[in-house]
Coordinates of C-alpha atoms and ligand atoms in Angstrom, one line a residue:
X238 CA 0.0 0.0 0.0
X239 CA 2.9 2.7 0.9
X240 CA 5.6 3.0 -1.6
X241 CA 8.6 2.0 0.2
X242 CA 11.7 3.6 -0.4
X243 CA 15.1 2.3 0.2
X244 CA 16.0 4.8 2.9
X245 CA 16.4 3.4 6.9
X246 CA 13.1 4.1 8.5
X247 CA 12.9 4.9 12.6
X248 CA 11.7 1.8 13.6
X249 CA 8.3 3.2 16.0
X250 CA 5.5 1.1 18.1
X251 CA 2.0 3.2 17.7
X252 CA 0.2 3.8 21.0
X253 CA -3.8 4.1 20.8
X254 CA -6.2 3.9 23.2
X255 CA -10.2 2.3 22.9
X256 CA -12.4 4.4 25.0
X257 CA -16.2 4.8 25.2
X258 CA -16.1 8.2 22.2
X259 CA -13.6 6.1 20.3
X260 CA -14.9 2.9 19.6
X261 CA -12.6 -0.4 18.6
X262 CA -13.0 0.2 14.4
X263 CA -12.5 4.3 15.1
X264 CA -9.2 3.4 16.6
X265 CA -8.0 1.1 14.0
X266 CA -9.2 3.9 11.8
X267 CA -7.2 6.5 13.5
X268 CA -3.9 4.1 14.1
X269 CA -4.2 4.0 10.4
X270 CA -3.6 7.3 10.0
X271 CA -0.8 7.6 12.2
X272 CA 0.7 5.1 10.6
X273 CA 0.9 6.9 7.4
X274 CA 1.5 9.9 9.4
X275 CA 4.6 8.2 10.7
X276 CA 5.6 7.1 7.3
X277 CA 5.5 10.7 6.1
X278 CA 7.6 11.8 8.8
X279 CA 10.4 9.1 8.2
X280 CA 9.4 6.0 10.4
X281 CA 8.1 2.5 10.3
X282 CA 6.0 1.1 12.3
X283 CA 7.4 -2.3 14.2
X284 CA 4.0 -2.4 16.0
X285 CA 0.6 -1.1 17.2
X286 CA -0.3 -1.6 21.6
X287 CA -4.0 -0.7 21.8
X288 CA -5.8 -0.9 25.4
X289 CA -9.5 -0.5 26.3
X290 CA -9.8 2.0 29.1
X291 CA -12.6 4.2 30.3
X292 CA -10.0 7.1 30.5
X293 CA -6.3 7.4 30.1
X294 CA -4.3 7.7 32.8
X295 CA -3.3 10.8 34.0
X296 CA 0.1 9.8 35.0
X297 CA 1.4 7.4 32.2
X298 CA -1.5 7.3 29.6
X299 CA -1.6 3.7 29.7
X300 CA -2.0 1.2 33.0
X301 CA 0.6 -0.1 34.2
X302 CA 0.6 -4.1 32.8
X303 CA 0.6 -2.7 29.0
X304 CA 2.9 0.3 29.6
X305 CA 5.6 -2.8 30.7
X306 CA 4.5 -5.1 27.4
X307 CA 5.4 -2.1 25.6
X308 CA 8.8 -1.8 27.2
X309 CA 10.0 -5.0 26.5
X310 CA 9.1 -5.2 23.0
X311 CA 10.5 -1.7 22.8
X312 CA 13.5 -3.3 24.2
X313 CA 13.5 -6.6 22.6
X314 CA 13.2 -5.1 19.3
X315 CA 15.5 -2.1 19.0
X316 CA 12.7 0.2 18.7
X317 CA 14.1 4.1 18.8
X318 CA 10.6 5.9 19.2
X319 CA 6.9 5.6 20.6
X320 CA 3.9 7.6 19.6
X321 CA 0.6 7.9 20.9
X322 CA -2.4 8.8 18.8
X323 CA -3.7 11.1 21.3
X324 CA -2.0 14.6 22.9
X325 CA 0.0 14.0 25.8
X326 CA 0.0 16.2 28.9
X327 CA 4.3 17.4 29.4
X328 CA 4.4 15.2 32.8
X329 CA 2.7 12.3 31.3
X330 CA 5.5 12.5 28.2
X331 CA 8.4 12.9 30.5
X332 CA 6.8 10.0 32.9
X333 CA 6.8 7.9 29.7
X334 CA 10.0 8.5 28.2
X335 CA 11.6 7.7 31.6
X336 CA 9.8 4.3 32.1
X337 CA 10.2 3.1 27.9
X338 CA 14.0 5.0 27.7
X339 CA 13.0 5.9 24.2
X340 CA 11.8 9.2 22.1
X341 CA 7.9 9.9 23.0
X342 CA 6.1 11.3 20.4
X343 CA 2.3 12.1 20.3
X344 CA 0.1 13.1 17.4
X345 CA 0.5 16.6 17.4
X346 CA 4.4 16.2 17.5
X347 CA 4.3 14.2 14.4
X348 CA 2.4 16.3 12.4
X349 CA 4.4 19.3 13.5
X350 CA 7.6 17.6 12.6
X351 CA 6.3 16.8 8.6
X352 CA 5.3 20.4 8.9
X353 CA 8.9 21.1 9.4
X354 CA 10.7 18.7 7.0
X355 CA 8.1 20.0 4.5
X356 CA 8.3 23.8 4.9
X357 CA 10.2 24.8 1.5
X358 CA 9.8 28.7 1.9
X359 CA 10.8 30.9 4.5
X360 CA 7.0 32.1 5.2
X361 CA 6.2 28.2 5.4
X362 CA 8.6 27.6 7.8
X363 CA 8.3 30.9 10.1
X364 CA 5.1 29.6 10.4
X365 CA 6.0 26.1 11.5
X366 CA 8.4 27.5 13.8
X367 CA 5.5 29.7 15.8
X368 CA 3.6 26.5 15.6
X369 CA 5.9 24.6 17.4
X370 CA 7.2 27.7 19.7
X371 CA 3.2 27.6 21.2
X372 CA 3.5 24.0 21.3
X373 CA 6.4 24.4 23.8
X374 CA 5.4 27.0 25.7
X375 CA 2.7 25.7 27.9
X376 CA 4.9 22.4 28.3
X377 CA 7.7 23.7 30.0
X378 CA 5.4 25.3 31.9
X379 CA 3.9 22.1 32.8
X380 CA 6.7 20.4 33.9
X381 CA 8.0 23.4 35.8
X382 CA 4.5 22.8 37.7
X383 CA 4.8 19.6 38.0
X384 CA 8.1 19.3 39.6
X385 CA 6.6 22.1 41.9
X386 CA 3.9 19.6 42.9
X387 CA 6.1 16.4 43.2
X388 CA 9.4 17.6 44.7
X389 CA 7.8 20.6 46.6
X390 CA 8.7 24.4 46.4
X391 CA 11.7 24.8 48.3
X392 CA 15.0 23.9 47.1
X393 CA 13.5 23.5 43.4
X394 CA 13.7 27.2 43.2
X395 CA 16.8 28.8 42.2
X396 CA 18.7 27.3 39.4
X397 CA 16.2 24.7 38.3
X398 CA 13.3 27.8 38.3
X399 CA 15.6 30.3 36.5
X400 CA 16.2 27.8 34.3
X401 CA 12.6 27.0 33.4
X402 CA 12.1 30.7 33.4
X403 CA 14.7 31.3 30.8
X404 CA 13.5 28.8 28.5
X405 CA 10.5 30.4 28.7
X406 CA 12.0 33.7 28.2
X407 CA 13.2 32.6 25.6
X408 CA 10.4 31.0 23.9
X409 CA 8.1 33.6 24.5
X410 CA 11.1 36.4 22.4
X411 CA 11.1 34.1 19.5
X412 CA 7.3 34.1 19.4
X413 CA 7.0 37.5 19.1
X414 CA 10.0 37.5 16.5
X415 CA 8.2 34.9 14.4
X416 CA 4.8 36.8 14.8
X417 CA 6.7 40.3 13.5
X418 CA 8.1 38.5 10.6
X419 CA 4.8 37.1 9.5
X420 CA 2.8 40.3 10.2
X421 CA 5.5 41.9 7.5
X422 CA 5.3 38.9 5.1
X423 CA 1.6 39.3 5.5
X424 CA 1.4 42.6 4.3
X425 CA 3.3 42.2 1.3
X426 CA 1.3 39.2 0.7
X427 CA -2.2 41.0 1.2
X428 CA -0.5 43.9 -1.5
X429 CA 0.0 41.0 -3.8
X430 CA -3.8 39.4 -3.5
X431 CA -4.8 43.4 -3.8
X432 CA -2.8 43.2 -7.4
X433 CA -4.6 40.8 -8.4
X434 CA -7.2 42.9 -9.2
X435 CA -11.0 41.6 -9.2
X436 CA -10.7 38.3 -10.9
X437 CA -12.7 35.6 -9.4
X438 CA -11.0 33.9 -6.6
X439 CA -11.4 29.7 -6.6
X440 CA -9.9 27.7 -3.8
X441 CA -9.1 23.9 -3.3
X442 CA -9.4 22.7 -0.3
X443 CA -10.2 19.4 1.5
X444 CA -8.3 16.7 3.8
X445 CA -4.8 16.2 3.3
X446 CA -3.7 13.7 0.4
X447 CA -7.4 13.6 -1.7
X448 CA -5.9 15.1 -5.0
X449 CA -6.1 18.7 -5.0
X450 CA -2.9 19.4 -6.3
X451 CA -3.2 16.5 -8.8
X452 CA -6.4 18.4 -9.7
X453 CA -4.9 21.6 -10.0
X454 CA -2.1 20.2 -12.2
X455 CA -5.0 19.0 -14.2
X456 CA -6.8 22.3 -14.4
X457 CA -3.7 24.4 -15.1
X458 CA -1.3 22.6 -17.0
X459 CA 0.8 23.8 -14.1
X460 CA 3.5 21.7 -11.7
X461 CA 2.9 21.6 -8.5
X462 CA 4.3 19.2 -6.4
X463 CA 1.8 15.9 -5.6
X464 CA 2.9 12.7 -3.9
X465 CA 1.7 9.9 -1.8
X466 CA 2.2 11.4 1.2
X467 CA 0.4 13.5 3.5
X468 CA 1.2 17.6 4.0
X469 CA 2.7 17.6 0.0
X470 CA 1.7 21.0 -0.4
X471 CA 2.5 23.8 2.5
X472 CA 2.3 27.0 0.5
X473 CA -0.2 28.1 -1.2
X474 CA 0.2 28.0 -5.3
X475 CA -1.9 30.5 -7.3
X476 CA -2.3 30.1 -10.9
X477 CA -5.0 32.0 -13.5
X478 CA -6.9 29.1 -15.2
X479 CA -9.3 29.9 -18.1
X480 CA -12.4 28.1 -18.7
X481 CA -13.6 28.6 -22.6
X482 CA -12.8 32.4 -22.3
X483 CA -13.5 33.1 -19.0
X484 CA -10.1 33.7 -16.5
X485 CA -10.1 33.2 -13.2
X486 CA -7.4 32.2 -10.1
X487 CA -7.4 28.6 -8.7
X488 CA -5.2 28.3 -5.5
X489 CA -4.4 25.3 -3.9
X490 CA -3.0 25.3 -0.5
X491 CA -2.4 23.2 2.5
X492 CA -4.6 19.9 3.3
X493 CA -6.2 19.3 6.7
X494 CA -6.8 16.6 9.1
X495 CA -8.1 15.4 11.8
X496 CA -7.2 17.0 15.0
X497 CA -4.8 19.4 13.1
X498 CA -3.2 20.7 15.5
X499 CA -4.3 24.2 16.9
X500 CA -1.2 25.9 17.2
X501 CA -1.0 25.1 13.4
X502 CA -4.0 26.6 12.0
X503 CA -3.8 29.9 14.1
X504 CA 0.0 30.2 13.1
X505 CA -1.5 29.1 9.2
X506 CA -4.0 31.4 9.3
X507 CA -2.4 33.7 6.8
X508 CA -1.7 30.9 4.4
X509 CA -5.5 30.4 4.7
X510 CA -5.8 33.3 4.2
X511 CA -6.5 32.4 0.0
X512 CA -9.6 29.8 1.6
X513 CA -11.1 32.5 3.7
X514 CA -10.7 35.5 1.1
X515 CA -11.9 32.9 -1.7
X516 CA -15.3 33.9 -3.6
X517 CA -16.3 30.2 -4.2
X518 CA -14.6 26.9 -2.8
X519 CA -13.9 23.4 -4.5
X520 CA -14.1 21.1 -1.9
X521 CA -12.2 17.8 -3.1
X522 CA -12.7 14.4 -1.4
X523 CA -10.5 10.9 -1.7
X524 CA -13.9 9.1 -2.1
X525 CA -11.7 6.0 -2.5
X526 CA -11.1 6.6 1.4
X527 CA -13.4 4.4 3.7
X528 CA -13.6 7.4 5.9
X529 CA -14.4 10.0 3.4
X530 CA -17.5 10.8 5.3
X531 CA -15.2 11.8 8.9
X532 CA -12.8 13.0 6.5
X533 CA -15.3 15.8 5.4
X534 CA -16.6 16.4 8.5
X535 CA -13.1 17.6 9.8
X536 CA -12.9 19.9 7.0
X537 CA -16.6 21.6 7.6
X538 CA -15.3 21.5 11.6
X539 CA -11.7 23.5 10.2
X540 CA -13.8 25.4 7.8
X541 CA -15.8 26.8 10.7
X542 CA -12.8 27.8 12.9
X543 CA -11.1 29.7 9.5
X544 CA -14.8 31.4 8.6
X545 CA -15.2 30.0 5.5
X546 CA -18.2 27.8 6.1
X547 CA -20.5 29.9 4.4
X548 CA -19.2 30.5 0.9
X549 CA -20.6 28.9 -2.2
X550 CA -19.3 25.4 -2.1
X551 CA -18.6 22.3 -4.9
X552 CA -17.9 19.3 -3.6
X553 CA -15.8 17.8 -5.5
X554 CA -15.6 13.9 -4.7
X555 CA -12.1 12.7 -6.9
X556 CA -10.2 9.6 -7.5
X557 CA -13.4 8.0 -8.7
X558 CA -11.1 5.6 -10.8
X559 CA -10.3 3.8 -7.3
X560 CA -13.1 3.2 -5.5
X561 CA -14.8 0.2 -4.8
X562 CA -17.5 -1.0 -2.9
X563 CA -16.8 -3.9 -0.5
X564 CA -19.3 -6.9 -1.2
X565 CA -22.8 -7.8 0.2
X566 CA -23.7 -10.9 1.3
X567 CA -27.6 -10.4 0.6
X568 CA -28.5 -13.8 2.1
X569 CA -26.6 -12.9 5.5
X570 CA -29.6 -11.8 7.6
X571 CA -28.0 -9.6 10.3
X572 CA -25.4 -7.8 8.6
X573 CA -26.4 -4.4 7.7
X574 CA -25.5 -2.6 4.7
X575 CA -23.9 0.7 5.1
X576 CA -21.8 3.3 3.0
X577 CA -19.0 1.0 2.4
X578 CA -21.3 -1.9 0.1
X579 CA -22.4 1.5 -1.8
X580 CA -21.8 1.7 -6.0
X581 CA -20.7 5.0 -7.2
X582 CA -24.0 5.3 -8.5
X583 CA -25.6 5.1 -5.0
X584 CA -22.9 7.8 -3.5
X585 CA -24.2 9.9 -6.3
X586 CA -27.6 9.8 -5.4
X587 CA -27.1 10.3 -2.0
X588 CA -24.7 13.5 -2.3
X589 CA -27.3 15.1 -4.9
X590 CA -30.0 14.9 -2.5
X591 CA -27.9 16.5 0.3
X592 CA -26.3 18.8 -1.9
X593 CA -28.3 19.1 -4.9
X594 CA -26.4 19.9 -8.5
X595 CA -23.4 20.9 -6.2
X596 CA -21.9 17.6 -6.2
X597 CA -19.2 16.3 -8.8
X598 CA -17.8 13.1 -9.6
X599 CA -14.2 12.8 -11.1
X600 CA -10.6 11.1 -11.4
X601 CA -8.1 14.3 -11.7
X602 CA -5.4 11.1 -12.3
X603 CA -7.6 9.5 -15.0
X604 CA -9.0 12.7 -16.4
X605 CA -12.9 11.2 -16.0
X606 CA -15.7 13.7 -16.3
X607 CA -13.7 17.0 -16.3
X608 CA -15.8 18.0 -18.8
X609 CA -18.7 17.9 -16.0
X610 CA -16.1 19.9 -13.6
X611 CA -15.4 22.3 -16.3
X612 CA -19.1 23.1 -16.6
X613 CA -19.7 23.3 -13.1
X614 CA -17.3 25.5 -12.2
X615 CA -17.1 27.7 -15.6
X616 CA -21.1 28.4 -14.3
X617 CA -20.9 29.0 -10.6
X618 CA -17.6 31.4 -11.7
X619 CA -19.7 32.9 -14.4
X620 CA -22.3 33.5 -11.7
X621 CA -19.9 35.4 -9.7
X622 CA -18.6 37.4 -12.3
X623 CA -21.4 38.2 -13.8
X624 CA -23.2 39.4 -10.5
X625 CA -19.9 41.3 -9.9
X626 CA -19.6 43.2 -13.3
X627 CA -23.4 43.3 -14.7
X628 CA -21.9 44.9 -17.6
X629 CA -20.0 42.0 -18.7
X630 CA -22.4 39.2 -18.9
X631 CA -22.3 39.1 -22.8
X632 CA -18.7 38.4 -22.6
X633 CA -19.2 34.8 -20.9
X634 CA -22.2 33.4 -22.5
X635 CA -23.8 29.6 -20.8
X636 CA -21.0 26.9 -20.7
X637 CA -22.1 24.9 -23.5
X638 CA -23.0 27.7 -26.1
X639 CA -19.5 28.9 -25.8
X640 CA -18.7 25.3 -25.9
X641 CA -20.6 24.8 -29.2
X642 CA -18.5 28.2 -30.8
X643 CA -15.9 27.3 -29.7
X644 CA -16.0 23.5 -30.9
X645 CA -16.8 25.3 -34.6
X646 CA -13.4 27.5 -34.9
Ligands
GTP726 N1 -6.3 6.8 -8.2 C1 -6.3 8.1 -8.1 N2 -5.3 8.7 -7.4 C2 -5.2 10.0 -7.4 C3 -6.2 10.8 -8.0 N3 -5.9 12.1 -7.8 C4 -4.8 12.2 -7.0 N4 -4.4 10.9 -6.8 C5 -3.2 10.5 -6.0 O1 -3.3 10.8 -4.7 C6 -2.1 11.2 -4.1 C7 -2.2 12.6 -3.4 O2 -2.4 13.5 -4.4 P1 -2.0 15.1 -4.2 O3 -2.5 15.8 -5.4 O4 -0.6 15.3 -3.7 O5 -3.0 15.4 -2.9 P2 -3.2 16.7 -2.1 O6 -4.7 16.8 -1.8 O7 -2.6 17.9 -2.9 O8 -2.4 16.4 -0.8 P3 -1.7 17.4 0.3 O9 -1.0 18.5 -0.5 O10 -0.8 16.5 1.0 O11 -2.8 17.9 1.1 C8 -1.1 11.1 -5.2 O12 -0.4 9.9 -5.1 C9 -1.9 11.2 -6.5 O13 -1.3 10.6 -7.6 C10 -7.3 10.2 -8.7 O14 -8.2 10.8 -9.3 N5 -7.2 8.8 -8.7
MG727 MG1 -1.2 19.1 -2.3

């Protein structure tokens, strides 16, 4: 399934726990997606430790009898790293990496880390670097407080609390550093947008590794960078595409996913910017995923937080070239048929009564039924344009008349 390259992989164990909100399939679901999380980032993993629990524990996120399974297969198997799919409190981390004597990662860590392999531009990676800055902040903090609590006030002050207070100092002088820097690549940025003049503004967006930049490539005849891996695309690409005659810019621009960090998308905020200054949005789905469904609920949920919830919306379900229904069994009496035994055919008819016509169908990799997306979006951009300069509407005449003309030249 993941293209393996010849490079030496850190060899991890994934951590995940079953609780009552996340049921046994859920967790699977979501160990899945660390595991290609941990793939992006550079690691293999040996092996996955999952334990039922009504709520993890405070000290060492897992009890005690699976905390020392996972310590002697961490030792038995020259295993460098361990990360848990959920966040992990500073003292529980510390607790952790002192009982397992390896690296202790959690979620968020990982997907700041691909952040910061990935960040090609400067503005990319000042932004990764505030990310992670806020990240730290509240955790040496925490374990400032929570050697406080264990090894009492006195005697832990003086060099061990200037220390701490240092760090922090620290910390908190690059943040403002990193947040002056953006704030000036932000106005140049905003002067750029302004340049642009009034052209319609289109943006992709959708979970992280469901084809938009394949799409865009598609569109525009342009390069970005796509690959099999999650967080390809960081910075935010603009190009002018032209339907028939009619101009307008497509951006495409960093993928989300579930429980994206929050440090991330307030330090993003500028790159998203393009999403939450866009007059209508494409919003592309892997519907070859068997959690398309959560995967588009995560977006709507990030959607919400950035503001753009509201704006004129396609969706935009792609890679139809791979999906496949599981089978049936129609004499098995108790199974019940759910999404995942749906045809394409049945997806359709399910997303065009929830959405109506503003649903689309397509393989960006196999080029099927552009010529539907072409249409769609050629319309809904006409739409805008047209309601935008009244004067202009005999410039951009219905999709398919100016597809008949221009069929005859
Ligand atoms: N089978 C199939 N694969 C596709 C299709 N579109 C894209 N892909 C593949 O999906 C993978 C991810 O594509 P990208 O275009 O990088 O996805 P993205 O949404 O830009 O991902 P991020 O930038 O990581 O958020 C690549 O391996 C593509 O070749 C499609 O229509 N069908
Ligand atoms: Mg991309």
């Amino acid at each position: 399934m993941l293209e393996k390259k010849d490079i030496t992989l850190e060899r991890c164990v994934l951590i995940g726990v079953i609780t009552q909100d996340q049921n046994e399939i859920q967790s699977t679901e979501y160990l899945d997606e660390l595991e290609f999380l941990t793939y992006t980032a550079g690691g293999e993993a040996v092996k996955r430790f999952t334990q039922k629990m009504e709520m993890p524990n405070p000290k060492t996120f897992l009890g005690t009898g699976k905390m020392e399974d996972v310590r002697k297969f961490i030792e038995e198997n020259d295993i460098g790293t361990a990360i848990f799919d959920d966040e992990l409190s500073a003292s529980q981390q510390r607790n952790i990496g002192e009982i397992l004597l390896c690296k202790v990662l959690d979620r968020t860590n990982l997907i700041l880390d691909i952040f910061a392999q990935r960040a090609q531009t400067s503005y990319a990676r000042t932004q990764v670097e505030l990310a992670q800055c806020e990240y730290l902040l509240p955790r040496l903090r925490g374990m400032w407080t929570h050697l406080e609590r264990q090894k009492g006030g006195i005697g832990m002050r003086g060099p061990g609390e200037t220390e701490i207070e240092t760090d922090r100092r620290i910390v908190r002088d690059k943040i403002t550093l990193l947040k002056n820097k953006i704030k000036i690549i932000d106005k140049q940025q905003a002067v750029q947008r302004g340049n642009r003049g009034k052209m319609v503004r289109v943006a992709l967006v959708g979970y992280t590794n469901v084809g938009k930049s394949t799409l865009m490539n598609t569109v525009s005849k342009s390069k970005v960078f796509a690959e099999n891996k999650l967080f390809a695309t960081l910075d935010t690409t603009v190009r002018k595409v032209v339907i028939q005659n009619l101009p307008f810019l497509l951006s495409d621009t960093v993928g989300f996913i579930r429980k994206l960090p929050t440090q991330l998308v307030d330090s993003f905020k500028s790159t998203l910017d393009e999403v939450r200054e866009a007059d209508l949005l494409l919003h592309v789905v892997d519907i070859s995923h068997p959690n398309f469904e959560d995967h588009i609920n995560s977006v709507n949920k990030i959607l919400g937080e950035i503001k753009g919830a509201d704006k004129p919306t396609i969706m935009v379900f792609n890679k139809i070239d791979a999906y496949k229904a599981e089978p049936f069994d129609e004499t098995d009496l108790i199974a019940v048929r759910t999404g995942v035994h749906y045809s394409l055919e049945e997806w359709k008819k399910t997303w065009m009564n929830k959405v109506g016509n503003n649903a689309l169908f397509i393989s960006a990799l196999s080029k099927e039924n552009l010529e539907d997306f072409k249409k769609r979006v050629y319309n809904e951009v006409r739409e805008i344009h047209v309601t935008r300069f009244p004067y202009n509407h005999f410039l951009y005449p219905d999709y398919d008349y100016a597809n008949m003309n221009s069929e005859e030249e």
